[in-house]
Amino acid sequence: MTAVALSASAPAIADGGPTAPSKDGRADSGKPTVVIVHGAFADASSWNGVVGRLQSDGYRVIAAANPLRGLPTDSAYIASLLRSVKGPIILVGHS
């Protein structure tokens, strides 16, 4: 396994275009939130092109800052992030 020293920083959250607020005050486009997870040898910015295209289509996008500290730690972090998202989620990963 390759060791990479990264801090578990907050995910990069990119909201899609203007949307009307929902009953709980969040912007609600009627679309699911897309959560994108990078793999080894990358960081959340590697998804910038994809994030831009999804935003232009009105999606709320979270490019997760995967800490890359091992499967148990990384999966716990991503699970915690997913629990914080209200509404439907599309989870995308690549390695």
PDB file of N, CA, C and O in Angstrom, residues 10-86:
ATOM      1  N   ALA A  10     -12.297  19.394   4.883  1.00  0.00           N
ATOM      2  CA  ALA A  10     -13.707  19.422   4.492  1.00  0.00           C
ATOM      3  C   ALA A  10     -13.805  19.161   2.998  1.00  0.00           C
ATOM      4  O   ALA A  10     -12.915  19.506   2.234  1.00  0.00           O
ATOM      5  N   PRO A  11     -14.900  18.544   2.562  1.00  0.00           N
ATOM      6  CA  PRO A  11     -15.066  18.300   1.133  1.00  0.00           C
ATOM      7  C   PRO A  11     -15.299  19.603   0.390  1.00  0.00           C
ATOM      8  O   PRO A  11     -15.759  20.582   0.962  1.00  0.00           O
ATOM      9  N   ALA A  12     -14.964  19.594  -0.863  1.00  0.00           N
ATOM     10  CA  ALA A  12     -15.264  20.744  -1.709  1.00  0.00           C
ATOM     11  C   ALA A  12     -16.723  20.628  -2.115  1.00  0.00           C
ATOM     12  O   ALA A  12     -17.127  19.647  -2.715  1.00  0.00           O
ATOM     13  N   ILE A  13     -17.512  21.610  -1.745  1.00  0.00           N
ATOM     14  CA  ILE A  13     -18.941  21.574  -2.054  1.00  0.00           C
ATOM     15  C   ILE A  13     -19.214  22.617  -3.118  1.00  0.00           C
ATOM     16  O   ILE A  13     -18.872  23.780  -2.959  1.00  0.00           O
ATOM     17  N   ALA A  14     -19.806  22.179  -4.180  1.00  0.00           N
ATOM     18  CA  ALA A  14     -20.098  23.071  -5.290  1.00  0.00           C
ATOM     19  C   ALA A  14     -21.585  22.988  -5.585  1.00  0.00           C
ATOM     20  O   ALA A  14     -22.084  21.936  -5.947  1.00  0.00           O
ATOM     21  N   ASP A  15     -22.293  24.072  -5.381  1.00  0.00           N
ATOM     22  CA  ASP A  15     -23.723  24.078  -5.643  1.00  0.00           C
ATOM     23  C   ASP A  15     -23.984  24.399  -7.099  1.00  0.00           C
ATOM     24  O   ASP A  15     -23.301  25.239  -7.685  1.00  0.00           O
ATOM     25  N   GLY A  16     -24.980  23.722  -7.640  1.00  0.00           N
ATOM     26  CA  GLY A  16     -25.392  23.993  -9.004  1.00  0.00           C
ATOM     27  C   GLY A  16     -26.010  25.374  -9.112  1.00  0.00           C
ATOM     28  O   GLY A  16     -26.017  26.147  -8.175  1.00  0.00           O
ATOM     29  N   GLY A  17     -26.544  25.682 -10.239  1.00  0.00           N
ATOM     30  CA  GLY A  17     -27.088  27.004 -10.501  1.00  0.00           C
ATOM     31  C   GLY A  17     -28.190  27.408  -9.540  1.00  0.00           C
ATOM     32  O   GLY A  17     -28.508  26.704  -8.597  1.00  0.00           O
ATOM     33  N   PRO A  18     -28.800  28.569  -9.757  1.00  0.00           N
ATOM     34  CA  PRO A  18     -29.807  29.082  -8.848  1.00  0.00           C
ATOM     35  C   PRO A  18     -31.004  28.151  -8.757  1.00  0.00           C
ATOM     36  O   PRO A  18     -31.478  27.640  -9.760  1.00  0.00           O
ATOM     37  N   THR A  19     -31.440  27.932  -7.536  1.00  0.00           N
ATOM     38  CA  THR A  19     -32.582  27.057  -7.300  1.00  0.00           C
ATOM     39  C   THR A  19     -33.445  27.658  -6.207  1.00  0.00           C
ATOM     40  O   THR A  19     -32.990  28.464  -5.409  1.00  0.00           O
ATOM     41  N   ALA A  20     -34.687  27.265  -6.151  1.00  0.00           N
ATOM     42  CA  ALA A  20     -35.592  27.737  -5.109  1.00  0.00           C
ATOM     43  C   ALA A  20     -35.333  26.982  -3.815  1.00  0.00           C
ATOM     44  O   ALA A  20     -35.041  25.797  -3.847  1.00  0.00           O
ATOM     45  N   PRO A  21     -35.446  27.678  -2.655  1.00  0.00           N
ATOM     46  CA  PRO A  21     -35.226  26.973  -1.394  1.00  0.00           C
ATOM     47  C   PRO A  21     -36.334  25.971  -1.121  1.00  0.00           C
ATOM     48  O   PRO A  21     -37.487  26.188  -1.471  1.00  0.00           O
ATOM     49  N   SER A  22     -35.979  24.872  -0.482  1.00  0.00           N
ATOM     50  CA  SER A  22     -36.968  23.879  -0.091  1.00  0.00           C
ATOM     51  C   SER A  22     -37.527  24.268   1.269  1.00  0.00           C
ATOM     52  O   SER A  22     -37.154  25.282   1.851  1.00  0.00           O
ATOM     53  N   LYS A  23     -38.423  23.453   1.814  1.00  0.00           N
ATOM     54  CA  LYS A  23     -39.043  23.747   3.106  1.00  0.00           C
ATOM     55  C   LYS A  23     -38.021  23.863   4.232  1.00  0.00           C
ATOM     56  O   LYS A  23     -38.230  24.597   5.179  1.00  0.00           O
ATOM     57  N   ASP A  24     -36.896  23.143   4.147  1.00  0.00           N
ATOM     58  CA  ASP A  24     -35.887  23.212   5.207  1.00  0.00           C
ATOM     59  C   ASP A  24     -34.848  24.305   4.947  1.00  0.00           C
ATOM     60  O   ASP A  24     -33.853  24.399   5.643  1.00  0.00           O
ATOM     61  N   GLY A  25     -35.063  25.149   3.927  1.00  0.00           N
ATOM     62  CA  GLY A  25     -34.163  26.261   3.658  1.00  0.00           C
ATOM     63  C   GLY A  25     -33.036  25.949   2.693  1.00  0.00           C
ATOM     64  O   GLY A  25     -32.317  26.831   2.273  1.00  0.00           O
ATOM     65  N   ARG A  26     -32.841  24.667   2.351  1.00  0.00           N
ATOM     66  CA  ARG A  26     -31.790  24.296   1.398  1.00  0.00           C
ATOM     67  C   ARG A  26     -32.260  24.582  -0.009  1.00  0.00           C
ATOM     68  O   ARG A  26     -33.442  24.537  -0.312  1.00  0.00           O
ATOM     69  N   ALA A  27     -31.311  24.845  -0.864  1.00  0.00           N
ATOM     70  CA  ALA A  27     -31.642  24.956  -2.276  1.00  0.00           C
ATOM     71  C   ALA A  27     -32.100  23.591  -2.754  1.00  0.00           C
ATOM     72  O   ALA A  27     -31.564  22.574  -2.367  1.00  0.00           O
ATOM     73  N   ASP A  28     -33.135  23.582  -3.559  1.00  0.00           N
ATOM     74  CA  ASP A  28     -33.685  22.305  -4.005  1.00  0.00           C
ATOM     75  C   ASP A  28     -33.951  22.362  -5.506  1.00  0.00           C
ATOM     76  O   ASP A  28     -34.880  23.009  -5.943  1.00  0.00           O
ATOM     77  N   SER A  29     -33.110  21.687  -6.261  1.00  0.00           N
ATOM     78  CA  SER A  29     -33.289  21.665  -7.706  1.00  0.00           C
ATOM     79  C   SER A  29     -34.173  20.502  -8.127  1.00  0.00           C
ATOM     80  O   SER A  29     -34.490  20.375  -9.298  1.00  0.00           O
ATOM     81  N   GLY A  30     -34.540  19.635  -7.176  1.00  0.00           N
ATOM     82  CA  GLY A  30     -35.295  18.444  -7.520  1.00  0.00           C
ATOM     83  C   GLY A  30     -34.401  17.319  -8.005  1.00  0.00           C
ATOM     84  O   GLY A  30     -34.865  16.255  -8.362  1.00  0.00           O
ATOM     85  N   LYS A  31     -33.113  17.572  -8.034  1.00  0.00           N
ATOM     86  CA  LYS A  31     -32.148  16.574  -8.494  1.00  0.00           C
ATOM     87  C   LYS A  31     -31.353  16.050  -7.299  1.00  0.00           C
ATOM     88  O   LYS A  31     -31.192  16.750  -6.307  1.00  0.00           O
ATOM     89  N   PRO A  32     -30.827  14.846  -7.414  1.00  0.00           N
ATOM     90  CA  PRO A  32     -29.993  14.315  -6.323  1.00  0.00           C
ATOM     91  C   PRO A  32     -28.673  15.071  -6.222  1.00  0.00           C
ATOM     92  O   PRO A  32     -28.237  15.717  -7.171  1.00  0.00           O
ATOM     93  N   THR A  33     -28.057  14.987  -5.053  1.00  0.00           N
ATOM     94  CA  THR A  33     -26.709  15.515  -4.866  1.00  0.00           C
ATOM     95  C   THR A  33     -25.728  14.479  -5.395  1.00  0.00           C
ATOM     96  O   THR A  33     -25.846  13.298  -5.094  1.00  0.00           O
ATOM     97  N   VAL A  34     -24.772  14.923  -6.180  1.00  0.00           N
ATOM     98  CA  VAL A  34     -23.747  14.037  -6.722  1.00  0.00           C
ATOM     99  C   VAL A  34     -22.520  14.159  -5.823  1.00  0.00           C
ATOM    100  O   VAL A  34     -21.980  15.249  -5.651  1.00  0.00           O
ATOM    101  N   VAL A  35     -22.109  13.032  -5.225  1.00  0.00           N
ATOM    102  CA  VAL A  35     -20.910  12.992  -4.390  1.00  0.00           C
ATOM    103  C   VAL A  35     -19.864  12.210  -5.164  1.00  0.00           C
ATOM    104  O   VAL A  35     -20.081  11.054  -5.528  1.00  0.00           O
ATOM    105  N   ILE A  36     -18.718  12.868  -5.423  1.00  0.00           N
ATOM    106  CA  ILE A  36     -17.661  12.272  -6.228  1.00  0.00           C
ATOM    107  C   ILE A  36     -16.449  12.027  -5.340  1.00  0.00           C
ATOM    108  O   ILE A  36     -16.011  12.914  -4.619  1.00  0.00           O
ATOM    109  N   VAL A  37     -15.909  10.805  -5.391  1.00  0.00           N
ATOM    110  CA  VAL A  37     -14.770  10.420  -4.554  1.00  0.00           C
ATOM    111  C   VAL A  37     -13.600  10.035  -5.453  1.00  0.00           C
ATOM    112  O   VAL A  37     -13.741   9.182  -6.325  1.00  0.00           O
ATOM    113  N   HIS A  38     -12.458  10.669  -5.208  1.00  0.00           N
ATOM    114  CA  HIS A  38     -11.262  10.354  -5.983  1.00  0.00           C
ATOM    115  C   HIS A  38     -10.550   9.153  -5.376  1.00  0.00           C
ATOM    116  O   HIS A  38     -10.787   8.772  -4.234  1.00  0.00           O
ATOM    117  N   GLY A  39      -9.673   8.566  -6.139  1.00  0.00           N
ATOM    118  CA  GLY A  39      -8.872   7.443  -5.663  1.00  0.00           C
ATOM    119  C   GLY A  39      -7.452   7.881  -5.362  1.00  0.00           C
ATOM    120  O   GLY A  39      -7.170   9.069  -5.199  1.00  0.00           O
ATOM    121  N   ALA A  40      -6.567   6.909  -5.287  1.00  0.00           N
ATOM    122  CA  ALA A  40      -5.158   7.180  -4.999  1.00  0.00           C
ATOM    123  C   ALA A  40      -4.532   8.020  -6.108  1.00  0.00           C
ATOM    124  O   ALA A  40      -4.990   8.005  -7.252  1.00  0.00           O
ATOM    125  N   PHE A  41      -3.492   8.739  -5.764  1.00  0.00           N
ATOM    126  CA  PHE A  41      -2.720   9.553  -6.705  1.00  0.00           C
ATOM    127  C   PHE A  41      -3.534  10.691  -7.313  1.00  0.00           C
ATOM    128  O   PHE A  41      -3.267  11.118  -8.427  1.00  0.00           O
ATOM    129  N   ALA A  42      -4.541  11.172  -6.586  1.00  0.00           N
ATOM    130  CA  ALA A  42      -5.371  12.282  -7.054  1.00  0.00           C
ATOM    131  C   ALA A  42      -5.891  13.030  -5.834  1.00  0.00           C
ATOM    132  O   ALA A  42      -5.680  12.611  -4.701  1.00  0.00           O
ATOM    133  N   ASP A  43      -6.555  14.128  -6.088  1.00  0.00           N
ATOM    134  CA  ASP A  43      -7.274  14.815  -5.027  1.00  0.00           C
ATOM    135  C   ASP A  43      -8.606  15.295  -5.592  1.00  0.00           C
ATOM    136  O   ASP A  43      -8.905  15.060  -6.763  1.00  0.00           O
ATOM    137  N   ALA A  44      -9.410  15.955  -4.763  1.00  0.00           N
ATOM    138  CA  ALA A  44     -10.758  16.343  -5.181  1.00  0.00           C
ATOM    139  C   ALA A  44     -10.743  17.238  -6.418  1.00  0.00           C
ATOM    140  O   ALA A  44     -11.671  17.203  -7.220  1.00  0.00           O
ATOM    141  N   SER A  45      -9.677  18.018  -6.601  1.00  0.00           N
ATOM    142  CA  SER A  45      -9.620  18.918  -7.758  1.00  0.00           C
ATOM    143  C   SER A  45      -9.541  18.160  -9.081  1.00  0.00           C
ATOM    144  O   SER A  45      -9.819  18.735 -10.137  1.00  0.00           O
ATOM    145  N   SER A  46      -9.197  16.886  -9.035  1.00  0.00           N
ATOM    146  CA  SER A  46      -9.136  16.101 -10.274  1.00  0.00           C
ATOM    147  C   SER A  46     -10.515  15.973 -10.928  1.00  0.00           C
ATOM    148  O   SER A  46     -10.604  15.617 -12.095  1.00  0.00           O
ATOM    149  N   TRP A  47     -11.559  16.276 -10.173  1.00  0.00           N
ATOM    150  CA  TRP A  47     -12.926  16.199 -10.687  1.00  0.00           C
ATOM    151  C   TRP A  47     -13.450  17.546 -11.186  1.00  0.00           C
ATOM    152  O   TRP A  47     -14.617  17.664 -11.540  1.00  0.00           O
ATOM    153  N   ASN A  48     -12.621  18.592 -11.222  1.00  0.00           N
ATOM    154  CA  ASN A  48     -13.107  19.931 -11.561  1.00  0.00           C
ATOM    155  C   ASN A  48     -13.891  19.983 -12.872  1.00  0.00           C
ATOM    156  O   ASN A  48     -14.923  20.642 -12.949  1.00  0.00           O
ATOM    157  N   GLY A  49     -13.425  19.333 -13.905  1.00  0.00           N
ATOM    158  CA  GLY A  49     -14.142  19.345 -15.180  1.00  0.00           C
ATOM    159  C   GLY A  49     -15.512  18.711 -15.082  1.00  0.00           C
ATOM    160  O   GLY A  49     -16.503  19.232 -15.612  1.00  0.00           O
ATOM    161  N   VAL A  50     -15.592  17.594 -14.380  1.00  0.00           N
ATOM    162  CA  VAL A  50     -16.870  16.897 -14.195  1.00  0.00           C
ATOM    163  C   VAL A  50     -17.801  17.744 -13.339  1.00  0.00           C
ATOM    164  O   VAL A  50     -18.996  17.870 -13.635  1.00  0.00           O
ATOM    165  N   VAL A  51     -17.251  18.334 -12.268  1.00  0.00           N
ATOM    166  CA  VAL A  51     -18.054  19.183 -11.383  1.00  0.00           C
ATOM    167  C   VAL A  51     -18.679  20.318 -12.182  1.00  0.00           C
ATOM    168  O   VAL A  51     -19.878  20.588 -12.067  1.00  0.00           O
ATOM    169  N   GLY A  52     -17.898  20.973 -13.023  1.00  0.00           N
ATOM    170  CA  GLY A  52     -18.410  22.075 -13.832  1.00  0.00           C
ATOM    171  C   GLY A  52     -19.550  21.659 -14.744  1.00  0.00           C
ATOM    172  O   GLY A  52     -20.553  22.364 -14.869  1.00  0.00           O
ATOM    173  N   ARG A  53     -19.393  20.510 -15.380  1.00  0.00           N
ATOM    174  CA  ARG A  53     -20.457  20.027 -16.280  1.00  0.00           C
ATOM    175  C   ARG A  53     -21.730  19.692 -15.508  1.00  0.00           C
ATOM    176  O   ARG A  53     -22.833  20.002 -15.960  1.00  0.00           O
ATOM    177  N   LEU A  54     -21.581  19.054 -14.340  1.00  0.00           N
ATOM    178  CA  LEU A  54     -22.759  18.721 -13.533  1.00  0.00           C
ATOM    179  C   LEU A  54     -23.442  19.980 -13.007  1.00  0.00           C
ATOM    180  O   LEU A  54     -24.671  20.069 -13.005  1.00  0.00           O
ATOM    181  N   GLN A  55     -22.648  20.954 -12.578  1.00  0.00           N
ATOM    182  CA  GLN A  55     -23.225  22.215 -12.109  1.00  0.00           C
ATOM    183  C   GLN A  55     -24.008  22.906 -13.211  1.00  0.00           C
ATOM    184  O   GLN A  55     -25.090  23.446 -12.965  1.00  0.00           O
ATOM    185  N   SER A  56     -23.477  22.884 -14.412  1.00  0.00           N
ATOM    186  CA  SER A  56     -24.182  23.545 -15.515  1.00  0.00           C
ATOM    187  C   SER A  56     -25.508  22.853 -15.819  1.00  0.00           C
ATOM    188  O   SER A  56     -26.400  23.473 -16.392  1.00  0.00           O
ATOM    189  N   ASP A  57     -25.624  21.600 -15.402  1.00  0.00           N
ATOM    190  CA  ASP A  57     -26.893  20.874 -15.551  1.00  0.00           C
ATOM    191  C   ASP A  57     -27.778  21.006 -14.313  1.00  0.00           C
ATOM    192  O   ASP A  57     -28.810  20.345 -14.204  1.00  0.00           O
ATOM    193  N   GLY A  58     -27.356  21.828 -13.327  1.00  0.00           N
ATOM    194  CA  GLY A  58     -28.197  22.112 -12.165  1.00  0.00           C
ATOM    195  C   GLY A  58     -28.039  21.176 -10.983  1.00  0.00           C
ATOM    196  O   GLY A  58     -28.862  21.186 -10.078  1.00  0.00           O
ATOM    197  N   TYR A  59     -26.998  20.366 -10.958  1.00  0.00           N
ATOM    198  CA  TYR A  59     -26.776  19.445  -9.843  1.00  0.00           C
ATOM    199  C   TYR A  59     -25.964  20.109  -8.738  1.00  0.00           C
ATOM    200  O   TYR A  59     -25.082  20.910  -9.007  1.00  0.00           O
ATOM    201  N   ARG A  60     -26.258  19.754  -7.498  1.00  0.00           N
ATOM    202  CA  ARG A  60     -25.391  20.088  -6.372  1.00  0.00           C
ATOM    203  C   ARG A  60     -24.324  19.000  -6.345  1.00  0.00           C
ATOM    204  O   ARG A  60     -24.634  17.817  -6.426  1.00  0.00           O
ATOM    205  N   VAL A  61     -23.057  19.409  -6.222  1.00  0.00           N
ATOM    206  CA  VAL A  61     -21.949  18.461  -6.331  1.00  0.00           C
ATOM    207  C   VAL A  61     -21.045  18.607  -5.114  1.00  0.00           C
ATOM    208  O   VAL A  61     -20.713  19.720  -4.713  1.00  0.00           O
ATOM    209  N   ILE A  62     -20.635  17.471  -4.553  1.00  0.00           N
ATOM    210  CA  ILE A  62     -19.630  17.446  -3.494  1.00  0.00           C
ATOM    211  C   ILE A  62     -18.480  16.595  -3.997  1.00  0.00           C
ATOM    212  O   ILE A  62     -18.656  15.413  -4.278  1.00  0.00           O
ATOM    213  N   ALA A  63     -17.310  17.214  -4.131  1.00  0.00           N
ATOM    214  CA  ALA A  63     -16.098  16.483  -4.486  1.00  0.00           C
ATOM    215  C   ALA A  63     -15.386  16.190  -3.167  1.00  0.00           C
ATOM    216  O   ALA A  63     -14.742  17.053  -2.584  1.00  0.00           O
ATOM    217  N   ALA A  64     -15.539  14.977  -2.676  1.00  0.00           N
ATOM    218  CA  ALA A  64     -15.032  14.612  -1.353  1.00  0.00           C
ATOM    219  C   ALA A  64     -13.512  14.620  -1.313  1.00  0.00           C
ATOM    220  O   ALA A  64     -12.857  14.163  -2.245  1.00  0.00           O
ATOM    221  N   ALA A  65     -12.973  15.136  -0.226  1.00  0.00           N
ATOM    222  CA  ALA A  65     -11.520  15.137  -0.008  1.00  0.00           C
ATOM    223  C   ALA A  65     -11.149  13.833   0.701  1.00  0.00           C
ATOM    224  O   ALA A  65     -10.967  13.782   1.910  1.00  0.00           O
ATOM    225  N   ASN A  66     -11.060  12.765  -0.060  1.00  0.00           N
ATOM    226  CA  ASN A  66     -10.748  11.438   0.473  1.00  0.00           C
ATOM    227  C   ASN A  66      -9.373  11.477   1.154  1.00  0.00           C
ATOM    228  O   ASN A  66      -8.375  11.811   0.510  1.00  0.00           O
ATOM    229  N   PRO A  67      -9.284  11.115   2.444  1.00  0.00           N
ATOM    230  CA  PRO A  67      -8.004  11.245   3.146  1.00  0.00           C
ATOM    231  C   PRO A  67      -6.920  10.261   2.724  1.00  0.00           C
ATOM    232  O   PRO A  67      -5.751  10.475   3.020  1.00  0.00           O
ATOM    233  N   LEU A  68      -7.258   9.174   2.054  1.00  0.00           N
ATOM    234  CA  LEU A  68      -6.281   8.187   1.573  1.00  0.00           C
ATOM    235  C   LEU A  68      -5.394   7.634   2.695  1.00  0.00           C
ATOM    236  O   LEU A  68      -4.178   7.556   2.572  1.00  0.00           O
ATOM    237  N   ARG A  69      -6.036   7.213   3.773  1.00  0.00           N
ATOM    238  CA  ARG A  69      -5.299   6.650   4.911  1.00  0.00           C
ATOM    239  C   ARG A  69      -5.554   5.165   5.095  1.00  0.00           C
ATOM    240  O   ARG A  69      -5.140   4.586   6.086  1.00  0.00           O
ATOM    241  N   GLY A  70      -6.263   4.564   4.193  1.00  0.00           N
ATOM    242  CA  GLY A  70      -6.576   3.143   4.287  1.00  0.00           C
ATOM    243  C   GLY A  70      -8.076   2.939   4.200  1.00  0.00           C
ATOM    244  O   GLY A  70      -8.863   3.842   4.490  1.00  0.00           O
ATOM    245  N   LEU A  71      -8.468   1.757   3.802  1.00  0.00           N
ATOM    246  CA  LEU A  71      -9.873   1.473   3.559  1.00  0.00           C
ATOM    247  C   LEU A  71     -10.773   1.764   4.765  1.00  0.00           C
ATOM    248  O   LEU A  71     -11.804   2.424   4.614  1.00  0.00           O
ATOM    249  N   PRO A  72     -10.439   1.313   5.987  1.00  0.00           N
ATOM    250  CA  PRO A  72     -11.334   1.591   7.118  1.00  0.00           C
ATOM    251  C   PRO A  72     -11.516   3.091   7.374  1.00  0.00           C
ATOM    252  O   PRO A  72     -12.638   3.556   7.576  1.00  0.00           O
ATOM    253  N   THR A  73     -10.436   3.847   7.356  1.00  0.00           N
ATOM    254  CA  THR A  73     -10.509   5.287   7.625  1.00  0.00           C
ATOM    255  C   THR A  73     -11.230   6.016   6.497  1.00  0.00           C
ATOM    256  O   THR A  73     -12.106   6.853   6.748  1.00  0.00           O
ATOM    257  N   ASP A  74     -10.854   5.704   5.274  1.00  0.00           N
ATOM    258  CA  ASP A  74     -11.464   6.378   4.131  1.00  0.00           C
ATOM    259  C   ASP A  74     -12.958   6.086   4.043  1.00  0.00           C
ATOM    260  O   ASP A  74     -13.760   6.990   3.812  1.00  0.00           O
ATOM    261  N   SER A  75     -13.346   4.837   4.228  1.00  0.00           N
ATOM    262  CA  SER A  75     -14.768   4.497   4.123  1.00  0.00           C
ATOM    263  C   SER A  75     -15.578   5.123   5.263  1.00  0.00           C
ATOM    264  O   SER A  75     -16.717   5.547   5.051  1.00  0.00           O
ATOM    265  N   ALA A  76     -14.992   5.221   6.458  1.00  0.00           N
ATOM    266  CA  ALA A  76     -15.680   5.871   7.582  1.00  0.00           C
ATOM    267  C   ALA A  76     -15.889   7.360   7.286  1.00  0.00           C
ATOM    268  O   ALA A  76     -16.958   7.923   7.558  1.00  0.00           O
ATOM    269  N   TYR A  77     -14.868   7.995   6.715  1.00  0.00           N
ATOM    270  CA  TYR A  77     -14.988   9.409   6.363  1.00  0.00           C
ATOM    271  C   TYR A  77     -16.078   9.622   5.315  1.00  0.00           C
ATOM    272  O   TYR A  77     -16.933  10.502   5.459  1.00  0.00           O
ATOM    273  N   ILE A  78     -16.057   8.837   4.257  1.00  0.00           N
ATOM    274  CA  ILE A  78     -17.056   8.990   3.192  1.00  0.00           C
ATOM    275  C   ILE A  78     -18.454   8.690   3.720  1.00  0.00           C
ATOM    276  O   ILE A  78     -19.416   9.396   3.397  1.00  0.00           O
ATOM    277  N   ALA A  79     -18.597   7.657   4.563  1.00  0.00           N
ATOM    278  CA  ALA A  79     -19.906   7.330   5.146  1.00  0.00           C
ATOM    279  C   ALA A  79     -20.429   8.504   5.972  1.00  0.00           C
ATOM    280  O   ALA A  79     -21.614   8.846   5.906  1.00  0.00           O
ATOM    281  N   SER A  80     -19.552   9.135   6.740  1.00  0.00           N
ATOM    282  CA  SER A  80     -19.943  10.290   7.545  1.00  0.00           C
ATOM    283  C   SER A  80     -20.399  11.446   6.652  1.00  0.00           C
ATOM    284  O   SER A  80     -21.404  12.104   6.927  1.00  0.00           O
ATOM    285  N   LEU A  81     -19.661  11.687   5.597  1.00  0.00           N
ATOM    286  CA  LEU A  81     -20.036  12.724   4.642  1.00  0.00           C
ATOM    287  C   LEU A  81     -21.401  12.436   4.032  1.00  0.00           C
ATOM    288  O   LEU A  81     -22.261  13.317   3.968  1.00  0.00           O
ATOM    289  N   LEU A  82     -21.623  11.200   3.620  1.00  0.00           N
ATOM    290  CA  LEU A  82     -22.902  10.833   3.002  1.00  0.00           C
ATOM    291  C   LEU A  82     -24.069  11.015   3.967  1.00  0.00           C
ATOM    292  O   LEU A  82     -25.156  11.431   3.567  1.00  0.00           O
ATOM    293  N   ARG A  83     -23.851  10.702   5.258  1.00  0.00           N
ATOM    294  CA  ARG A  83     -24.909  10.889   6.252  1.00  0.00           C
ATOM    295  C   ARG A  83     -25.288  12.359   6.423  1.00  0.00           C
ATOM    296  O   ARG A  83     -26.398  12.669   6.845  1.00  0.00           O
ATOM    297  N   SER A  84     -24.389  13.275   6.083  1.00  0.00           N
ATOM    298  CA  SER A  84     -24.662  14.701   6.248  1.00  0.00           C
ATOM    299  C   SER A  84     -25.461  15.294   5.083  1.00  0.00           C
ATOM    300  O   SER A  84     -25.937  16.420   5.183  1.00  0.00           O
ATOM    301  N   VAL A  85     -25.612  14.556   4.014  1.00  0.00           N
ATOM    302  CA  VAL A  85     -26.310  15.047   2.828  1.00  0.00           C
ATOM    303  C   VAL A  85     -27.790  14.696   2.937  1.00  0.00           C
ATOM    304  O   VAL A  85     -28.140  13.533   3.130  1.00  0.00           O
ATOM    305  N   LYS A  86     -28.625  15.714   2.794  1.00  0.00           N
ATOM    306  CA  LYS A  86     -30.076  15.482   2.821  1.00  0.00           C
ATOM    307  C   LYS A  86     -30.558  15.168   1.416  1.00  0.00           C
ATOM    308  O   LYS A  86     -30.093  15.753   0.439  1.00  0.00           O
TER     309      LYS A  86
END
